[in-house]
Coordinates of C-alpha atoms and ligand atoms in Angstrom, one line a residue:
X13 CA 106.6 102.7 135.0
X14 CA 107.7 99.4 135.2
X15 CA 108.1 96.4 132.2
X16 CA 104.4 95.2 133.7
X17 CA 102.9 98.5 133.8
X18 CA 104.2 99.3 130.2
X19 CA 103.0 96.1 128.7
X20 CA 99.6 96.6 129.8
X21 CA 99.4 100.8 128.3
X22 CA 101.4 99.6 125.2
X23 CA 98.3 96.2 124.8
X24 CA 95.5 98.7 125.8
X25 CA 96.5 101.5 123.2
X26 CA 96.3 98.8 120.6
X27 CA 93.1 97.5 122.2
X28 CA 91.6 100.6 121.0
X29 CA 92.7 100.6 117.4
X30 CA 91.6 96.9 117.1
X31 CA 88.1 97.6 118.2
X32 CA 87.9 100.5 116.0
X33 CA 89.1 98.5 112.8
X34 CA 86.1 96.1 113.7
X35 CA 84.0 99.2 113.9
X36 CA 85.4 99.9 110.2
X37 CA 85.2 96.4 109.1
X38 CA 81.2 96.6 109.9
X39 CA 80.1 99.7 108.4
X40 CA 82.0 97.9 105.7
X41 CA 79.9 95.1 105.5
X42 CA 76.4 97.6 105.9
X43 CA 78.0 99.1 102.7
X44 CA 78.3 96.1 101.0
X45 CA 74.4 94.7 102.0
X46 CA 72.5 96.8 103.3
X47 CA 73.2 100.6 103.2
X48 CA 70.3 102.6 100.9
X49 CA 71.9 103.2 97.7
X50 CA 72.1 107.1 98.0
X51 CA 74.1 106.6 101.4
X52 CA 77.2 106.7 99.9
X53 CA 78.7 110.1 100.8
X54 CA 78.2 110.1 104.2
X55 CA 79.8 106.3 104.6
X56 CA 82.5 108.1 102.7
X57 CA 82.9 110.5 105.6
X58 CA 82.4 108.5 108.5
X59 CA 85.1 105.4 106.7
X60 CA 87.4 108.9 105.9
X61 CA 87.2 110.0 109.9
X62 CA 87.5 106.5 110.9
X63 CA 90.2 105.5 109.0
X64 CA 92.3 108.9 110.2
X65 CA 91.5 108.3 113.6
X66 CA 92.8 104.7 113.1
X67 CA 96.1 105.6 111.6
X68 CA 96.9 108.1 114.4
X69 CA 96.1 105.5 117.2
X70 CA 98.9 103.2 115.3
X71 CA 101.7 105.9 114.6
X72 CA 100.9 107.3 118.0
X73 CA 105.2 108.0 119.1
X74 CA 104.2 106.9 122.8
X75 CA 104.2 103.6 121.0
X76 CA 107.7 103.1 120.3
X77 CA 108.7 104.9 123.4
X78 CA 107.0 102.2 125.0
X79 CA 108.5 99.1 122.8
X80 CA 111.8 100.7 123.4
X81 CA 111.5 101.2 127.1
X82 CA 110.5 97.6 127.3
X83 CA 112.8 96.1 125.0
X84 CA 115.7 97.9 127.5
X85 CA 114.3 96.8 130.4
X86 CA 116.6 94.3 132.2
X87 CA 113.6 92.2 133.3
X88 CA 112.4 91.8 129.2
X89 CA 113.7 87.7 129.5
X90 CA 110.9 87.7 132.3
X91 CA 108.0 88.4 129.5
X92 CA 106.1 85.2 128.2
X93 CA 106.4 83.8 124.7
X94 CA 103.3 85.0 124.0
X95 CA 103.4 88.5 125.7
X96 CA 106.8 88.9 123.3
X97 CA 105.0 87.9 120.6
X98 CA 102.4 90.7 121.0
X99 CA 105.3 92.8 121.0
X100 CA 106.5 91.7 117.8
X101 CA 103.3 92.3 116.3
X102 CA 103.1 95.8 117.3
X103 CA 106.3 96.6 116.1
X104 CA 105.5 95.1 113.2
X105 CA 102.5 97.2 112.9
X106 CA 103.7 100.3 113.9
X107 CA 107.0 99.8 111.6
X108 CA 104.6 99.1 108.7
X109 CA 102.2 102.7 109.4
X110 CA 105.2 104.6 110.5
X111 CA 108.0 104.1 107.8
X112 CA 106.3 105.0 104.8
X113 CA 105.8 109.2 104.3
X114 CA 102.8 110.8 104.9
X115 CA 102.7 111.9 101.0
X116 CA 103.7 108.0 99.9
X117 CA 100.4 106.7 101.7
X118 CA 97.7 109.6 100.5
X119 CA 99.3 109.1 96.7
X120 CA 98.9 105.4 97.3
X121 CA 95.3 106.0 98.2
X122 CA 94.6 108.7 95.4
X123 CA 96.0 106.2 92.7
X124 CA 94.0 103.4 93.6
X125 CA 90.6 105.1 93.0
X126 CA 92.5 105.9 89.4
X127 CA 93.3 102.6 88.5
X128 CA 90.5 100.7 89.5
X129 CA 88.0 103.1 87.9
X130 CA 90.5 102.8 84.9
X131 CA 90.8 99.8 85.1
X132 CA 86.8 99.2 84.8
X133 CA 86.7 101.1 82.0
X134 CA 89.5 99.9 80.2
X135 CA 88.1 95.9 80.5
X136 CA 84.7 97.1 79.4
X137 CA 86.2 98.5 76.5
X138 CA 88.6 95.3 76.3
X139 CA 91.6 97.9 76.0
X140 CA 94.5 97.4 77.6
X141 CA 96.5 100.5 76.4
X142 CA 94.5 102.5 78.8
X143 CA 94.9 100.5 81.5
X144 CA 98.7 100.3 81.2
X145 CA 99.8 103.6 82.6
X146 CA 97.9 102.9 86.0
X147 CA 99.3 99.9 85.8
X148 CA 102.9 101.2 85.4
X149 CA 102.4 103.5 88.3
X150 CA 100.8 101.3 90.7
X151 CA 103.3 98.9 90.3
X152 CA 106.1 102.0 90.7
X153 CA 104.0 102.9 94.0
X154 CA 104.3 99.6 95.4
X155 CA 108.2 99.3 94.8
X156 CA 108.9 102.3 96.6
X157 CA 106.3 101.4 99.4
X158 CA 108.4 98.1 99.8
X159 CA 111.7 100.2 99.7
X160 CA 110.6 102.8 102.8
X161 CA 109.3 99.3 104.2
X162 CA 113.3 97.5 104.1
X163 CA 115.6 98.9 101.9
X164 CA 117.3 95.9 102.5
X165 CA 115.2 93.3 101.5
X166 CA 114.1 92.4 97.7
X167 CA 110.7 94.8 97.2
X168 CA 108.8 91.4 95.9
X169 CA 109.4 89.9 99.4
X170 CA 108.5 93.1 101.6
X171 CA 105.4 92.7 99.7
X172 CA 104.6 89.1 100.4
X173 CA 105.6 89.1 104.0
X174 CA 102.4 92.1 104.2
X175 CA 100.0 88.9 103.1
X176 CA 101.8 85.8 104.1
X177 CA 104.8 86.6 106.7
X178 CA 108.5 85.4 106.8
X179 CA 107.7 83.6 103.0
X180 CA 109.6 84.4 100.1
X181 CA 110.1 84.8 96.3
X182 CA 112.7 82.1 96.6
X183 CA 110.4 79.6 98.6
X184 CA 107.3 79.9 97.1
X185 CA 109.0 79.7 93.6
X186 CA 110.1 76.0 94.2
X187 CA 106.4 75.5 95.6
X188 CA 104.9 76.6 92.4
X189 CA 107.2 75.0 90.2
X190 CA 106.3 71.5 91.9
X191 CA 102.8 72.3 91.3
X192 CA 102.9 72.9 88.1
X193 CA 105.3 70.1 87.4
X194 CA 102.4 67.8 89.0
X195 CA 99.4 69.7 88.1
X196 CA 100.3 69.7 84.2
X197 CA 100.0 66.6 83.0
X198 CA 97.3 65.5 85.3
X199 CA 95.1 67.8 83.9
X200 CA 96.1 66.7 80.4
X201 CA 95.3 62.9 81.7
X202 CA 91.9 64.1 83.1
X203 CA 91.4 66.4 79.8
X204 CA 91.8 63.0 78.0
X205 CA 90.0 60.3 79.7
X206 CA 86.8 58.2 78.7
X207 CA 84.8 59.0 81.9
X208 CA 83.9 62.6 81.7
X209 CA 81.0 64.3 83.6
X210 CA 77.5 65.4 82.8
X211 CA 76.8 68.4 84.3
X212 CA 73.5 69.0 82.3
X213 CA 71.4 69.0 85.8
X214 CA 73.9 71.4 87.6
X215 CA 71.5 74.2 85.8
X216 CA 68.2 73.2 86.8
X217 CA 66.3 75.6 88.0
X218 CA 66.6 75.8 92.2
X219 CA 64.6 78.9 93.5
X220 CA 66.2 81.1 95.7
X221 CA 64.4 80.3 99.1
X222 CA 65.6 76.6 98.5
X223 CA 68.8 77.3 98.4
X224 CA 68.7 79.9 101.3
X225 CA 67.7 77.2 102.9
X226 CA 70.4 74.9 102.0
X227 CA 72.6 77.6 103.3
X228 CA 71.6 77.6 106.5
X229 CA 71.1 73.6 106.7
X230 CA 74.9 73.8 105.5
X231 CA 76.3 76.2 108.2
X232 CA 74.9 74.6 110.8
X233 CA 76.6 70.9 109.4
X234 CA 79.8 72.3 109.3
X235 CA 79.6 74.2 112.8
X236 CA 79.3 77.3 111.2
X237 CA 77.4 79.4 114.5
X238 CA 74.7 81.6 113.0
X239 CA 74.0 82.5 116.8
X240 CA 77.5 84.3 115.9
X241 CA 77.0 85.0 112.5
X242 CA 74.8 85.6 109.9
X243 CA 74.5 84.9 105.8
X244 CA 73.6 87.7 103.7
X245 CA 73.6 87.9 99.7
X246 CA 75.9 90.7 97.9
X247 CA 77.2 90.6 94.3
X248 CA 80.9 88.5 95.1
X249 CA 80.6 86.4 98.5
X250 CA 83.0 87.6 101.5
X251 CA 83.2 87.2 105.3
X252 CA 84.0 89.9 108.1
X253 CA 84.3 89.6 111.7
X254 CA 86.1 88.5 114.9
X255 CA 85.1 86.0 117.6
X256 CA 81.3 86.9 118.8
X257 CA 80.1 88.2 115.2
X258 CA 81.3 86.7 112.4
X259 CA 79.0 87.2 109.0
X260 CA 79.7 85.6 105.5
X261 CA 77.8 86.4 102.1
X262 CA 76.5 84.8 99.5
X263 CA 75.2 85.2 95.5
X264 CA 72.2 83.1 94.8
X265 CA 72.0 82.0 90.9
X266 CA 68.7 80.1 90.3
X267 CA 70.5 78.3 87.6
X268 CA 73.8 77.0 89.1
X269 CA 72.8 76.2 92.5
X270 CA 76.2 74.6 93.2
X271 CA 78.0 78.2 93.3
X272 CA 75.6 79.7 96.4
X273 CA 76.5 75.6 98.1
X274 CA 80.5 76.0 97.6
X275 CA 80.5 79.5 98.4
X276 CA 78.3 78.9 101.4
X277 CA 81.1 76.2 102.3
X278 CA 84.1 78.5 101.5
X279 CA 83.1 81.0 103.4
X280 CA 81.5 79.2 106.5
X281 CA 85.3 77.6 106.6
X282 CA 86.6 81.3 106.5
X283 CA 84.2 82.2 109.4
X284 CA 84.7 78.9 111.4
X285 CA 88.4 80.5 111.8
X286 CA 87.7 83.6 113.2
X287 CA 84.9 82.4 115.5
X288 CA 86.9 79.9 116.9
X289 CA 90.8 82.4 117.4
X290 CA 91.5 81.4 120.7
X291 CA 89.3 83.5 123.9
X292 CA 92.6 84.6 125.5
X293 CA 93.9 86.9 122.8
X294 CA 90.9 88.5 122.1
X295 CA 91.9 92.2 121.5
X296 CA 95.2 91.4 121.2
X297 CA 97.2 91.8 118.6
X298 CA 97.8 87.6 118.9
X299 CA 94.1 87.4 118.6
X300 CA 94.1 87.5 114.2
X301 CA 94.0 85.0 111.6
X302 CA 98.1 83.6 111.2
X303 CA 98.1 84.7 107.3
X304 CA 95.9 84.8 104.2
X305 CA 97.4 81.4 103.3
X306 CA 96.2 79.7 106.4
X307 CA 92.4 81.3 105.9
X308 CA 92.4 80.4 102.5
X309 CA 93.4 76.3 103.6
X310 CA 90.0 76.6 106.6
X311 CA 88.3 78.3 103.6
X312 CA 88.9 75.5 101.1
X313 CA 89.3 72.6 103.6
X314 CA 85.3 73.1 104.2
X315 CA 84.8 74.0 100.4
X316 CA 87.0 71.2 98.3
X317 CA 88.6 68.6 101.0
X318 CA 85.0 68.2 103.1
X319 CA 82.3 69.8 100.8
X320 CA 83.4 67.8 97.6
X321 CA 84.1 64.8 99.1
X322 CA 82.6 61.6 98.3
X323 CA 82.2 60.7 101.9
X324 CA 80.0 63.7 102.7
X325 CA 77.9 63.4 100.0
X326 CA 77.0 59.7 100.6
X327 CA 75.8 61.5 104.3
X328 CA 74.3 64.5 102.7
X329 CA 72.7 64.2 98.9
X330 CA 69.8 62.3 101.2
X331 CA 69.1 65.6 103.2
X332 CA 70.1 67.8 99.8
X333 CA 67.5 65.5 97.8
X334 CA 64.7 66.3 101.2
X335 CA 65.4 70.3 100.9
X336 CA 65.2 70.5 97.2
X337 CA 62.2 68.7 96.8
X338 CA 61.8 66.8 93.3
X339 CA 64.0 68.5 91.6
X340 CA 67.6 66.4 91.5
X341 CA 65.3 63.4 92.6
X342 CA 66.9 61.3 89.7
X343 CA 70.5 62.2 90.2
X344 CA 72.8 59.5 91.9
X345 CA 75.7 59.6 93.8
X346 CA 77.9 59.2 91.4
X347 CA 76.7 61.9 88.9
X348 CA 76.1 64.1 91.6
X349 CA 79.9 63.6 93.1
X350 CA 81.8 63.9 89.4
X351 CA 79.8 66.9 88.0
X352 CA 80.9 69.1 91.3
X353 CA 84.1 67.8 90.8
X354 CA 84.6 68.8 86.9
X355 CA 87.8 69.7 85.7
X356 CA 87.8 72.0 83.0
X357 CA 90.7 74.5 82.3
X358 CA 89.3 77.8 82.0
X359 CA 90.6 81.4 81.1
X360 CA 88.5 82.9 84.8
X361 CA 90.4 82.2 88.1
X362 CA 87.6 82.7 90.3
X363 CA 85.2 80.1 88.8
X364 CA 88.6 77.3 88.5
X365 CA 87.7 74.2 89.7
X366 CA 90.3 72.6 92.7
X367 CA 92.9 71.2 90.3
X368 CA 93.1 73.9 87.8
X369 CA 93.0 76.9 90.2
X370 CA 96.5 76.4 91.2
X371 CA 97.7 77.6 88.0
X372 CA 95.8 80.8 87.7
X373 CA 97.6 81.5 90.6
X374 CA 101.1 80.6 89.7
X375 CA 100.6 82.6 86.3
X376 CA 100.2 85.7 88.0
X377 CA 103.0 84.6 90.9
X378 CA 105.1 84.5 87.9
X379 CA 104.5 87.7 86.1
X380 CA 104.4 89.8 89.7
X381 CA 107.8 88.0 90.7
X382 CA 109.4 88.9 87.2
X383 CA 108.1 92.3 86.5
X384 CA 109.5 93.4 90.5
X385 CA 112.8 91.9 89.1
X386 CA 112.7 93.9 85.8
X387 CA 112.2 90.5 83.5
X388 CA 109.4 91.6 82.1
X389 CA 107.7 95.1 81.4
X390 CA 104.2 96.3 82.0
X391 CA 103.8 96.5 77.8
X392 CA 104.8 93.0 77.7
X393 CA 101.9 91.6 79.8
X394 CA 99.5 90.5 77.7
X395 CA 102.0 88.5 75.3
X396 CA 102.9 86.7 78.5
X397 CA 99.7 86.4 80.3
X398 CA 98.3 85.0 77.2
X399 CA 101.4 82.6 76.5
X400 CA 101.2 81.1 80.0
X401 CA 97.6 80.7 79.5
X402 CA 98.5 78.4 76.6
X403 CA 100.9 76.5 78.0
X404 CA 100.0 75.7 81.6
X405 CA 96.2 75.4 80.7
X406 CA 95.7 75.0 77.0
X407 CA 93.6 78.3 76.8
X408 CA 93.5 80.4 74.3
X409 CA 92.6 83.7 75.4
X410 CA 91.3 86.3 72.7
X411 CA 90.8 89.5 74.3
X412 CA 92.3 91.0 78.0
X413 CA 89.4 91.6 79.6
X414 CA 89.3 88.0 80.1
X415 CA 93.6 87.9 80.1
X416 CA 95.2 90.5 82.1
X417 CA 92.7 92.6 82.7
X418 CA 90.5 90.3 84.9
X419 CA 91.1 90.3 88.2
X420 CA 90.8 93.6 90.3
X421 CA 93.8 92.8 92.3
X422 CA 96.7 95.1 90.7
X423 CA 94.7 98.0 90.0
X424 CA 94.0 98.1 93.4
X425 CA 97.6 97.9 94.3
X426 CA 97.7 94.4 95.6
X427 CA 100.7 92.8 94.7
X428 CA 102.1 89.4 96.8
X429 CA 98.6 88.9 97.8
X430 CA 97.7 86.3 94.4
X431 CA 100.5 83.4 95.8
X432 CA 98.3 83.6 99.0
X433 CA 95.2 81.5 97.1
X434 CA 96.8 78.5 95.7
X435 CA 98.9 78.3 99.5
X436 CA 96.0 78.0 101.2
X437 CA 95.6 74.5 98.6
X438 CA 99.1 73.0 100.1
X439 CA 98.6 73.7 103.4
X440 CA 95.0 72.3 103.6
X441 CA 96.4 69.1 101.8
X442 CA 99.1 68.6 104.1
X443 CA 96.5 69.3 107.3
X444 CA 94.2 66.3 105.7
X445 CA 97.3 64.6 105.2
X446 CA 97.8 64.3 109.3
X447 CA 94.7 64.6 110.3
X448 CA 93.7 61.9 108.8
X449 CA 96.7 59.7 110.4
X450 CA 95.6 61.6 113.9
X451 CA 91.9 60.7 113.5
X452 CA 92.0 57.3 112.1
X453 CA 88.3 57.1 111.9
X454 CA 88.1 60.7 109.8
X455 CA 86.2 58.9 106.8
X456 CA 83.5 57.6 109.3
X457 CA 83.0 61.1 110.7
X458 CA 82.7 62.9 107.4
X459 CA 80.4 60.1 106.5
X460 CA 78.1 60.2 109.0
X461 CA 78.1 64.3 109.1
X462 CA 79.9 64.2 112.3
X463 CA 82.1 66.8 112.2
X464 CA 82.4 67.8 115.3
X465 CA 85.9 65.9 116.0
X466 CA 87.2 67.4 113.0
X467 CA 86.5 70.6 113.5
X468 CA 88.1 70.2 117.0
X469 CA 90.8 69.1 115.4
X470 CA 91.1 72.5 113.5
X471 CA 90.5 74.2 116.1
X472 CA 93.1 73.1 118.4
X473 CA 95.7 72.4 115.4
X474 CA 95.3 75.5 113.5
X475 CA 92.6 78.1 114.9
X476 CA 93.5 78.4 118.6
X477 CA 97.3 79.1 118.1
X478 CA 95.8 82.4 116.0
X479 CA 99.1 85.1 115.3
X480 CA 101.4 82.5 117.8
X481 CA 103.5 81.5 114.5
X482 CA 104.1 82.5 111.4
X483 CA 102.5 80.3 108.6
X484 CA 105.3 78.4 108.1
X485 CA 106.2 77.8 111.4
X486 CA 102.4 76.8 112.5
X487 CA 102.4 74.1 109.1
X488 CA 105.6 72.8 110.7
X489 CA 104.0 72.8 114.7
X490 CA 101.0 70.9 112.7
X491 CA 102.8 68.7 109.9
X492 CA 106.7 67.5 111.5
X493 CA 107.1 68.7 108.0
X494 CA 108.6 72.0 106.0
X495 CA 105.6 73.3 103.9
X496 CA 105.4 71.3 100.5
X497 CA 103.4 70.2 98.0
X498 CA 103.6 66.4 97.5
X499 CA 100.4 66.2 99.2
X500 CA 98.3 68.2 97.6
X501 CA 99.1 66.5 94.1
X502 CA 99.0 63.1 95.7
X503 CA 95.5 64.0 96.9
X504 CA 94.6 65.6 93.2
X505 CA 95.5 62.2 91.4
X506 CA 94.3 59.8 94.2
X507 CA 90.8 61.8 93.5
X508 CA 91.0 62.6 90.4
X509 CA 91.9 59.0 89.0
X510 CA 88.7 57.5 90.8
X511 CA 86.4 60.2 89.3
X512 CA 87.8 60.1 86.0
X513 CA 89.2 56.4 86.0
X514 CA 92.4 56.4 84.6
Ligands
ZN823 ZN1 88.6 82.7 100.5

């Protein structure tokens, strides 16, 4: 066959398993919404089937025979940048499902309905002792997947490069420690100033259908395409998709209206991404989201840098006001715009406001990074969790349930994934950073509601180049800059100060 002919059986075998991973990703999304409630066991078999057929697409051997023959093949310099790039990412691929033994994977699996079901159990029960042996071994399952994975490399980074290619330990460790270095005391200064919030009216009553509402009036602001998507409600909001179907989901509370509206927003921004990958890598393996970190700056540029904004509230509270009737008729601007943007440390990640999120994060970057290096130990946890807790946030935390034992995330055997979040805050600072020197008028736009140009800007900066570059690389295509964090704290004082006026 020849280099041409191999390319094109190598992208069309892979074709195959992408279409079948959407196929997986939609049944997941019925399960999640829609699926009768005693439909369970047969979703089991048919994601069971799916998932085998799936993993023997992937290892298939013709596969490396054919990245082999092509990588030998004198005319290989002839192959465009992106054509070698798909390459990459299918060896990468097929490296990652082929290296690790057969028995490695199905214990991997096996443990992971353990832990988690431990784990819910054991934070019901706010016990940590029964937790900690799952713990233990999911942590000792990772290491040696990340050993089979490169023996060469430190296991911590193996893991990270799985959520957030090419980055490191060593990197994102001088990240966080700027953070936190800025984040600190800005949050003490906020924490102590004269002008705080009332939030009282954030729990007024809001029905359900007026908020559904609000959703959709939302999505269509922000060039969300329902005509390509969908919203649908399910107990922690999530989006799935690719290109022509992309759906989100949200959690409507009566009382706290302002979690459907940022959720809405986060997830639109998540969606916005994948509908708008660029049309010529469609089933390709070029044709995904760059890395968690990216998604999670499109995510939270729609949420925090757009959605709490005082520019596109001064556009929108006058349409919010007309949907919800009578009920925030007395709020102003002003009270609106500093109770969504209240600052309040907290012991729960997922509800951490913009500034204080950050450290959540870098608490459990922290422990991951030192319990893969031996520093700490699995029995030491909640001592640490708890004395981090203290001194990055000023929380006192009381039991683990709301410590350690909080997030799902390490029972189900994701470690390197956490640093991924409060990424997704640096980049999207830096991105507002230029795009606001590229689109002088960008105030104007958000001001008005016309987002189009800013969303083309997006598009063309960040969505288009898709898998092209790895996260760093496509920050420093974007930025002139490496990846860093002097504008994320210079936008969380510059905003901040105002609000709180200090
Ligand atoms: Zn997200």
């Amino acid at each position: 066959m020849t280099l041409q002919e191999d390319y094109d059986t190598l992208l069309q075998k892979n074709k195959k398993a992408i279409i079948y991973q959407m196929i997986q990703a939609q049944l997941g999304w019925d399960f999640e919404t829609y699926m009768p409630s005693k439909g369970g066991q047969q979703r089991s078999m048919q994601f069971a089937t799916l998932a085998a057929d799936i993993h023997k697409l992937m290892t298939d051997p013709t596969i490396g025979e054919l990245l082999n023959s092509i990588k030998n093949d004198t005319n290989y310099y002839s192959l465009t940048e992106a054509q070698k790039r798909n390459l990459f990412l299918i060896e990468k691929e097929y490296n990652k499902q082929t290296k690790i033994p057969a028995d490695l994977v199905k214990e991997i699996a096996k443990h992971q309905v353990v832990a988690i079901e431990t784990w819910k159990k054991a934070k019901a029960e706010k016990n940590y002792e029964l937790f900690k042996p799952e713990l233990k071994k999911a942590l000792d399952l990772q290491k040696q997947r990340a050993h089979y994975l490169d023996p060469n490399k430190h296991p911590y980074d193996v893991l990270l490069d799985i959520y957030e290619p090419n980055m490191t330990s060593a990197m994102i460790t001088d990240l966080f420690n700027e953070l936190k270095e800025g984040l600190v005391p800005l949050i003490k200064k906020i924490r102590s100033a004269p002008n705080q919030p009332d939030t009282s009216f954030l729990s007024r009553n809001c029905p359900t259908p007026i908020q559904e509402k609000l959703a959709i009036d939302l999505s269509n602001v922000v060039h969300y395409d329902l005509d390509r998507g969908r919203i649908d409600t399910t107990e922690h909001p999530f989006t799935t998709g690719y290109y022509q179907d992309v759906r989100i989901t949200t959690h409507y509370y009566e009382n706290e209206f302002d979690n459907a509206l940022f959720s809405t927003m986060h997830e639109a921004g998540h969606a916005i991404y994948e509908q708008n990958l660029d049309e010529e890598f469609m089933y390709q393996p070029l044709g995904q989201a760059s890395s968690l970190g990216i998604h999670e700056s499109q995510s939270r540029f729609f949420e925090n840098i757009i959605g709490r904004s005082p520019e596109f509230w001064e556009y929108y509270l006058p349409r919010f006001k007309e949907l919800t009737g009578d009920i925030f008729e007395d709020i102003d601007n002003e009270k609106f715009l500093h109770a969504i943007n209240h600052v309040k440390p907290s012991k729960i990640r997922v509800t951490a406001d913009e500034v204080t999120y950050s450290l959540h994060v870098i608490i459990r970057f922290e422990i991951e990074r030192d319990l893969s290096e031996g520093k700490v130990t699995v029995d030491e946890l909640p001592l640490i969790w708890n004395q981090k807790y203290k001194e990055y946030l000023g929380v006192d935390i009381e039991d683990d349930s709301e410590g350690v034992m909080q997030d799902t995330h390490w029972a189900a055997g994701l470690f390197g994934y956490f640093p991924t979040y409060a990424l997704g805050n640096i980049y999207n600072a830096h991105q507002f950073h230029v795009i606001r020197k590229e689109l002088p008028n960008y105030d104007e736009l958000v001001r008005t509601g016309n987002l189009k140009p800013i969303l083309e800007w997006l598009t063309k900066k960040v969505h288009k180049p898709a898998s092209l570059y790895d996260p760093a690389d496509l920050m420093q295509q974007i930025t002139n800059e490496p990846i860093n964090t002097k504008y994320f704290i210079e936008y969380c004082i510059k905003k901040y100060s105002q609000l709180y006026g200090f």
